[in-house]
Amino acid sequence: MRPCRADVIVCRSAQSAAMRTAELIRSIIVTCVADRGECFIAVPGGSSPKKVFEYLAEPRLAEMIPWNDVHFFFTDERCVPIESDDSNYKLANDLLFCRVGTPQDNVHRFHTELPPAAAADRYEGKIRSLMGNEPQFDLILLGMGTDTHTASLFPETAALEEKCRFAVANEVRKLGSTRLTLTYPVINNARNVFVLVPGRDKAEAVREALQSDVSFSQHPIQAVQPAYGRLLWILDSESASLL
Ligand code: 6PG
């Protein structure tokens, strides 16, 4: 798989990378709502988006965003109850949705109370019912692990090969668990894909993702290549230190 074709922004710190991401998200939402009356965004879990959620919830940005016209989905989810601290839904709900008053009808989560395959089916059905059979998110925000996984598209897992479904249950042997995840067909159909990767621990993975030419089954992030949309990597000086 060829290295990613991407725009790359390198910010001074993880904090400034999160702030820049939040400001870019605000701009996308305002533009989409002005153009089409609504905006569809998918957000990840993990630590990278936490400060982004917090900045978006601060009055300085929150007051400029038409939250009632924004629909939130998740790039992936762990098979845990929504009350669990491991829940990606809980993370975004606590740090963002509750603070800005996102209507709960605008938050579309994986129903992890169902068996994984049924939860993925229901989630895909919600995507299709709201966005049609060629869903085009206005923004998909991704993080990346040190193994270059993104969403819950982990190296050497079945979901990497999914060409039709938009959401699947994906057995991740290295974690000893099943995850729920968006797939490349819907990720690569997005208008904008941001990959937010701060921190020194990600420097080698960032170099591999952006510069090495190896199989995407080893580097899942490399297959994130929007067909028509914008791919933007948002790094900080530490994660970009080996470029
Ligand atoms: C998740 C995320 C996952 C995350 C990466 C990076 O559910 O954990 O969706 O893909 O983006 O693992 O995690 P950090 O942001 O914590 O480094």
Tab-separated table of C-alpha atoms and ligand atoms in Angstrom:
chain	number	residue	atom	x	y	z
A	1	MET	CA	0.000	0.000	0.000
A	2	ARG	CA	1.412	3.350	-0.983
A	3	PRO	CA	2.023	5.821	1.858
A	4	CYS	CA	-0.861	8.148	2.659
A	5	ARG	CA	-1.545	11.073	0.334
A	6	ALA	CA	-2.438	13.658	2.904
A	7	ASP	CA	-2.216	17.244	3.988
A	8	VAL	CA	-0.247	17.426	7.217
A	9	ILE	CA	-0.432	20.120	9.905
A	10	VAL	CA	2.198	20.076	12.658
A	11	CYS	CA	1.182	22.019	15.762
A	12	ARG	CA	3.477	23.060	18.591
A	13	SER	CA	1.838	20.849	21.220
A	14	ALA	CA	-0.915	18.296	21.781
A	15	GLN	CA	-3.008	21.116	23.216
A	16	SER	CA	-2.609	23.324	20.156
A	17	ALA	CA	-3.325	20.329	17.911
A	18	ALA	CA	-6.582	19.740	19.779
A	19	MET	CA	-7.512	23.407	19.583
A	20	ARG	CA	-6.759	23.527	15.839
A	21	THR	CA	-8.879	20.394	15.353
A	22	ALA	CA	-11.783	21.910	17.295
A	23	GLU	CA	-11.620	25.108	15.260
A	24	LEU	CA	-11.573	23.152	11.977
A	25	ILE	CA	-14.574	21.123	13.163
A	26	ARG	CA	-16.439	24.309	14.003
A	27	SER	CA	-15.760	25.626	10.522
A	28	ILE	CA	-16.961	22.418	8.851
A	29	ILE	CA	-20.171	22.353	10.910
A	30	VAL	CA	-21.020	26.005	10.227
A	31	THR	CA	-20.368	25.587	6.498
A	32	CYS	CA	-22.349	22.328	6.188
A	33	VAL	CA	-25.344	23.638	8.113
A	34	ALA	CA	-25.355	26.828	6.047
A	35	ASP	CA	-25.190	24.787	2.817
A	36	ARG	CA	-27.427	21.803	3.638
A	37	GLY	CA	-29.046	22.450	6.995
A	38	GLU	CA	-27.278	19.566	8.734
A	39	CYS	CA	-23.875	18.022	9.384
A	40	PHE	CA	-22.860	14.408	9.966
A	41	ILE	CA	-19.759	13.686	12.042
A	42	ALA	CA	-18.191	10.482	13.375
A	43	VAL	CA	-15.888	10.713	16.385
A	44	PRO	CA	-13.449	8.200	17.904
A	45	GLY	CA	-12.669	7.146	21.419
A	46	GLY	CA	-9.318	7.060	23.180
A	47	SER	CA	-7.382	9.981	24.641
A	48	SER	CA	-6.678	12.060	21.528
A	49	PRO	CA	-10.192	13.509	21.085
A	50	LYS	CA	-10.700	14.402	24.766
A	51	LYS	CA	-9.265	17.914	24.531
A	52	VAL	CA	-11.053	18.428	21.219
A	53	PHE	CA	-14.396	17.682	22.880
A	54	GLU	CA	-13.517	19.989	25.767
A	55	TYR	CA	-12.554	22.858	23.465
A	56	LEU	CA	-15.729	22.414	21.394
A	57	ALA	CA	-17.754	22.589	24.620
A	58	GLU	CA	-16.143	25.865	25.713
A	59	PRO	CA	-18.440	28.864	25.179
A	60	ARG	CA	-15.946	30.504	22.786
A	61	LEU	CA	-16.590	27.808	20.180
A	62	ALA	CA	-19.832	26.234	21.410
A	63	GLU	CA	-21.776	29.479	21.015
A	64	MET	CA	-20.891	29.581	17.294
A	65	ILE	CA	-22.071	26.032	16.549
A	66	PRO	CA	-25.693	25.091	15.637
A	67	TRP	CA	-25.640	21.916	17.730
A	68	ASN	CA	-29.262	21.005	16.952
A	69	ASP	CA	-28.272	20.496	13.297
A	70	VAL	CA	-25.310	18.201	13.982
A	71	HIS	CA	-25.647	14.409	13.953
A	72	PHE	CA	-22.940	12.489	15.799
A	73	PHE	CA	-21.894	8.934	15.070
A	74	PHE	CA	-18.893	6.977	16.360
A	75	THR	CA	-15.986	5.593	14.357
A	76	ASP	CA	-15.964	2.579	16.612
A	77	GLU	CA	-16.999	1.259	19.998
A	78	ARG	CA	-16.002	-1.246	22.572
A	79	CYS	CA	-18.533	-3.953	23.483
A	80	VAL	CA	-19.194	-2.510	26.915
A	81	PRO	CA	-22.206	-0.902	28.616
A	82	ILE	CA	-22.672	2.809	27.968
A	83	GLU	CA	-21.983	3.427	31.658
A	84	SER	CA	-18.479	1.942	31.321
A	85	ASP	CA	-15.466	4.261	31.384
A	86	ASP	CA	-14.287	2.305	28.303
A	87	SER	CA	-17.337	3.420	26.330
A	88	ASN	CA	-16.575	5.821	23.470
A	89	TYR	CA	-20.186	6.978	23.692
A	90	LYS	CA	-19.750	7.836	27.396
A	91	LEU	CA	-16.554	9.764	26.679
A	92	ALA	CA	-18.160	12.010	24.063
A	93	ASN	CA	-21.421	12.289	25.991
A	94	ASP	CA	-19.712	13.393	29.201
A	95	LEU	CA	-17.186	15.789	27.610
A	96	LEU	CA	-19.301	17.217	24.798
A	97	PHE	CA	-22.929	16.248	24.182
A	98	CYS	CA	-24.124	16.902	27.766
A	99	ARG	CA	-22.243	20.205	27.928
A	100	VAL	CA	-23.547	21.681	24.657
A	101	GLY	CA	-27.035	20.183	24.783
A	102	THR	CA	-26.785	17.959	21.719
A	103	PRO	CA	-30.276	16.481	21.292
A	104	GLN	CA	-30.071	12.794	22.203
A	105	ASP	CA	-31.927	12.050	18.940
A	106	ASN	CA	-28.864	13.451	17.168
A	107	VAL	CA	-26.466	11.041	18.874
A	108	HIS	CA	-26.296	7.688	17.112
A	109	ARG	CA	-24.384	5.132	19.134
A	110	PHE	CA	-23.609	1.464	18.708
A	111	HIS	CA	-26.200	-0.368	20.817
A	112	THR	CA	-23.711	-2.421	22.765
A	113	GLU	CA	-26.491	-3.959	24.828
A	114	LEU	CA	-27.061	-6.137	21.748
A	115	PRO	CA	-24.769	-8.959	20.598
A	116	PRO	CA	-21.889	-7.459	18.539
A	117	ALA	CA	-23.144	-8.514	15.105
A	118	ALA	CA	-26.651	-7.246	15.862
A	119	ALA	CA	-25.238	-3.975	17.207
A	120	ALA	CA	-23.259	-3.478	13.984
A	121	ASP	CA	-26.325	-4.309	11.863
A	122	ARG	CA	-28.492	-1.840	13.777
A	123	TYR	CA	-25.823	0.852	13.514
A	124	GLU	CA	-25.468	0.319	9.778
A	125	GLY	CA	-29.249	0.532	9.466
A	126	LYS	CA	-29.217	3.911	11.211
A	127	ILE	CA	-26.484	5.148	8.873
A	128	ARG	CA	-28.484	4.023	5.835
A	129	SER	CA	-31.755	5.466	7.160
A	130	LEU	CA	-30.230	8.899	7.775
A	131	MET	CA	-27.626	9.111	5.003
A	132	GLY	CA	-28.751	6.676	2.319
A	133	ASN	CA	-26.911	3.772	0.728
A	134	GLU	CA	-23.842	5.811	-0.197
A	135	PRO	CA	-23.343	7.604	3.122
A	136	GLN	CA	-21.038	10.589	2.992
A	137	PHE	CA	-20.005	11.904	6.373
A	138	ASP	CA	-19.046	15.570	6.418
A	139	LEU	CA	-16.249	14.700	8.829
A	140	ILE	CA	-14.770	11.528	10.212
A	141	LEU	CA	-12.322	12.235	13.038
A	142	LEU	CA	-9.846	9.423	13.608
A	143	GLY	CA	-7.067	8.663	16.034
A	144	MET	CA	-4.288	6.144	15.479
A	145	GLY	CA	-2.698	3.555	17.719
A	146	THR	CA	1.041	2.836	17.916
A	147	ASP	CA	0.321	-0.215	15.720
A	148	THR	CA	-1.237	2.194	13.161
A	149	HIS	CA	-4.756	0.879	13.764
A	150	THR	CA	-7.536	3.394	13.387
A	151	ALA	CA	-11.142	3.219	14.518
A	152	SER	CA	-11.177	-0.490	15.399
A	153	LEU	CA	-9.486	-1.496	12.164
A	154	PHE	CA	-6.563	-3.378	13.682
A	155	PRO	CA	-3.713	-5.075	11.783
A	156	GLU	CA	-4.506	-8.579	10.494
A	157	THR	CA	-8.236	-8.402	11.330
A	158	ALA	CA	-11.176	-9.357	9.139
A	159	ALA	CA	-12.735	-5.887	9.033
A	160	LEU	CA	-9.819	-4.652	6.905
A	161	GLU	CA	-11.200	-6.746	4.031
A	162	GLU	CA	-14.800	-5.488	4.278
A	163	LYS	CA	-15.810	-3.918	0.973
A	164	CYS	CA	-19.609	-3.597	1.296
A	165	ARG	CA	-20.769	-3.156	4.881
A	166	PHE	CA	-20.434	0.238	6.563
A	167	ALA	CA	-20.157	-1.134	10.102
A	168	VAL	CA	-19.083	-4.532	11.369
A	169	ALA	CA	-18.174	-6.448	14.498
A	170	ASN	CA	-14.454	-7.131	14.362
A	171	GLU	CA	-12.670	-9.775	16.447
A	172	VAL	CA	-9.381	-8.323	17.672
A	173	ARG	CA	-7.297	-11.237	18.920
A	174	LYS	CA	-4.519	-9.034	20.291
A	175	LEU	CA	-7.082	-7.407	22.586
A	176	GLY	CA	-8.929	-10.641	23.311
A	177	SER	CA	-12.158	-8.867	22.470
A	178	THR	CA	-14.599	-7.954	19.723
A	179	ARG	CA	-14.884	-4.329	18.659
A	180	LEU	CA	-17.492	-2.491	16.593
A	181	THR	CA	-16.169	-0.316	13.792
A	182	LEU	CA	-16.855	1.703	10.688
A	183	THR	CA	-15.248	0.211	7.591
A	184	TYR	CA	-13.134	1.643	4.784
A	185	PRO	CA	-16.050	1.991	2.310
A	186	VAL	CA	-17.753	4.593	4.501
A	187	ILE	CA	-14.564	6.189	5.857
A	188	ASN	CA	-13.160	6.682	2.356
A	189	ASN	CA	-16.438	8.203	1.128
A	190	ALA	CA	-16.283	11.062	3.644
A	191	ARG	CA	-15.957	14.694	2.597
A	192	ASN	CA	-13.306	15.237	5.262
A	193	VAL	CA	-11.173	12.781	7.235
A	194	PHE	CA	-9.002	14.169	10.023
A	195	VAL	CA	-6.376	11.955	11.644
A	196	LEU	CA	-5.410	13.492	14.987
A	197	VAL	CA	-2.202	11.950	16.318
A	198	PRO	CA	-0.332	13.822	19.072
A	199	GLY	CA	2.456	12.564	21.312
A	200	ARG	CA	5.992	11.217	21.169
A	201	ASP	CA	4.810	7.624	21.580
A	202	LYS	CA	3.212	7.855	18.124
A	203	ALA	CA	6.277	9.270	16.284
A	204	GLU	CA	7.427	5.948	14.799
A	205	ALA	CA	3.874	4.965	13.814
A	206	VAL	CA	3.382	8.349	12.140
A	207	ARG	CA	6.632	7.931	10.185
A	208	GLU	CA	5.589	4.437	9.073
A	209	ALA	CA	2.088	5.558	8.144
A	210	LEU	CA	3.175	8.568	6.123
A	211	GLN	CA	6.448	7.327	4.655
A	212	SER	CA	6.770	3.540	4.611
A	213	ASP	CA	5.376	1.414	1.805
A	214	VAL	CA	4.167	-1.832	3.400
A	215	SER	CA	0.977	-3.874	3.274
A	216	PHE	CA	-2.056	-2.112	4.684
A	217	SER	CA	-2.907	-5.217	6.668
A	218	GLN	CA	0.127	-4.243	8.748
A	219	HIS	CA	-0.694	-0.518	8.648
A	220	PRO	CA	-4.502	-0.103	8.533
A	221	ILE	CA	-4.331	3.703	8.642
A	222	GLN	CA	-2.651	3.664	5.216
A	223	ALA	CA	-5.890	2.449	3.613
A	224	VAL	CA	-7.653	5.597	4.833
A	225	GLN	CA	-7.586	7.392	1.495
A	226	PRO	CA	-10.795	9.349	0.843
A	227	ALA	CA	-11.801	8.932	-2.808
A	228	TYR	CA	-12.956	12.544	-3.157
A	229	GLY	CA	-12.658	14.065	0.278
A	230	ARG	CA	-9.879	15.823	2.129
A	231	LEU	CA	-7.430	13.801	4.221
A	232	LEU	CA	-5.770	15.910	6.887
A	233	TRP	CA	-3.289	14.682	9.467
A	234	ILE	CA	-3.021	16.874	12.550
A	235	LEU	CA	0.189	16.192	14.438
A	236	ASP	CA	2.188	17.881	17.131
A	237	SER	CA	5.941	18.491	17.159
A	238	GLU	CA	6.531	15.258	19.090
A	239	SER	CA	4.503	12.899	16.901
A	240	ALA	CA	6.034	14.537	13.796
A	241	SER	CA	9.579	14.356	15.165
A	242	LEU	CA	10.689	11.479	12.876
A	243	LEU	CA	9.310	12.898	9.632
B	1	6PG	C1	-10.735	3.703	20.333
B	1	6PG	C2	-10.398	4.591	19.169
B	1	6PG	C3	-9.083	4.163	18.616
B	1	6PG	C4	-8.128	5.275	18.963
B	1	6PG	C5	-6.689	4.827	18.868
B	1	6PG	C6	-5.775	5.921	19.430
B	1	6PG	O1	-11.882	3.264	20.471
B	1	6PG	O2	-9.808	3.531	21.147
B	1	6PG	O3	-11.363	4.790	18.294
B	1	6PG	O4	-9.029	3.899	17.256
B	1	6PG	O5	-8.357	6.365	18.079
B	1	6PG	O6	-6.550	3.648	19.631
B	1	6PG	O7	-6.073	6.046	20.800
B	1	6PG	P1	-5.470	7.276	21.643
B	1	6PG	O8	-6.154	8.512	21.130
B	1	6PG	O9	-5.863	6.974	23.084
B	1	6PG	O10	-3.984	7.293	21.422
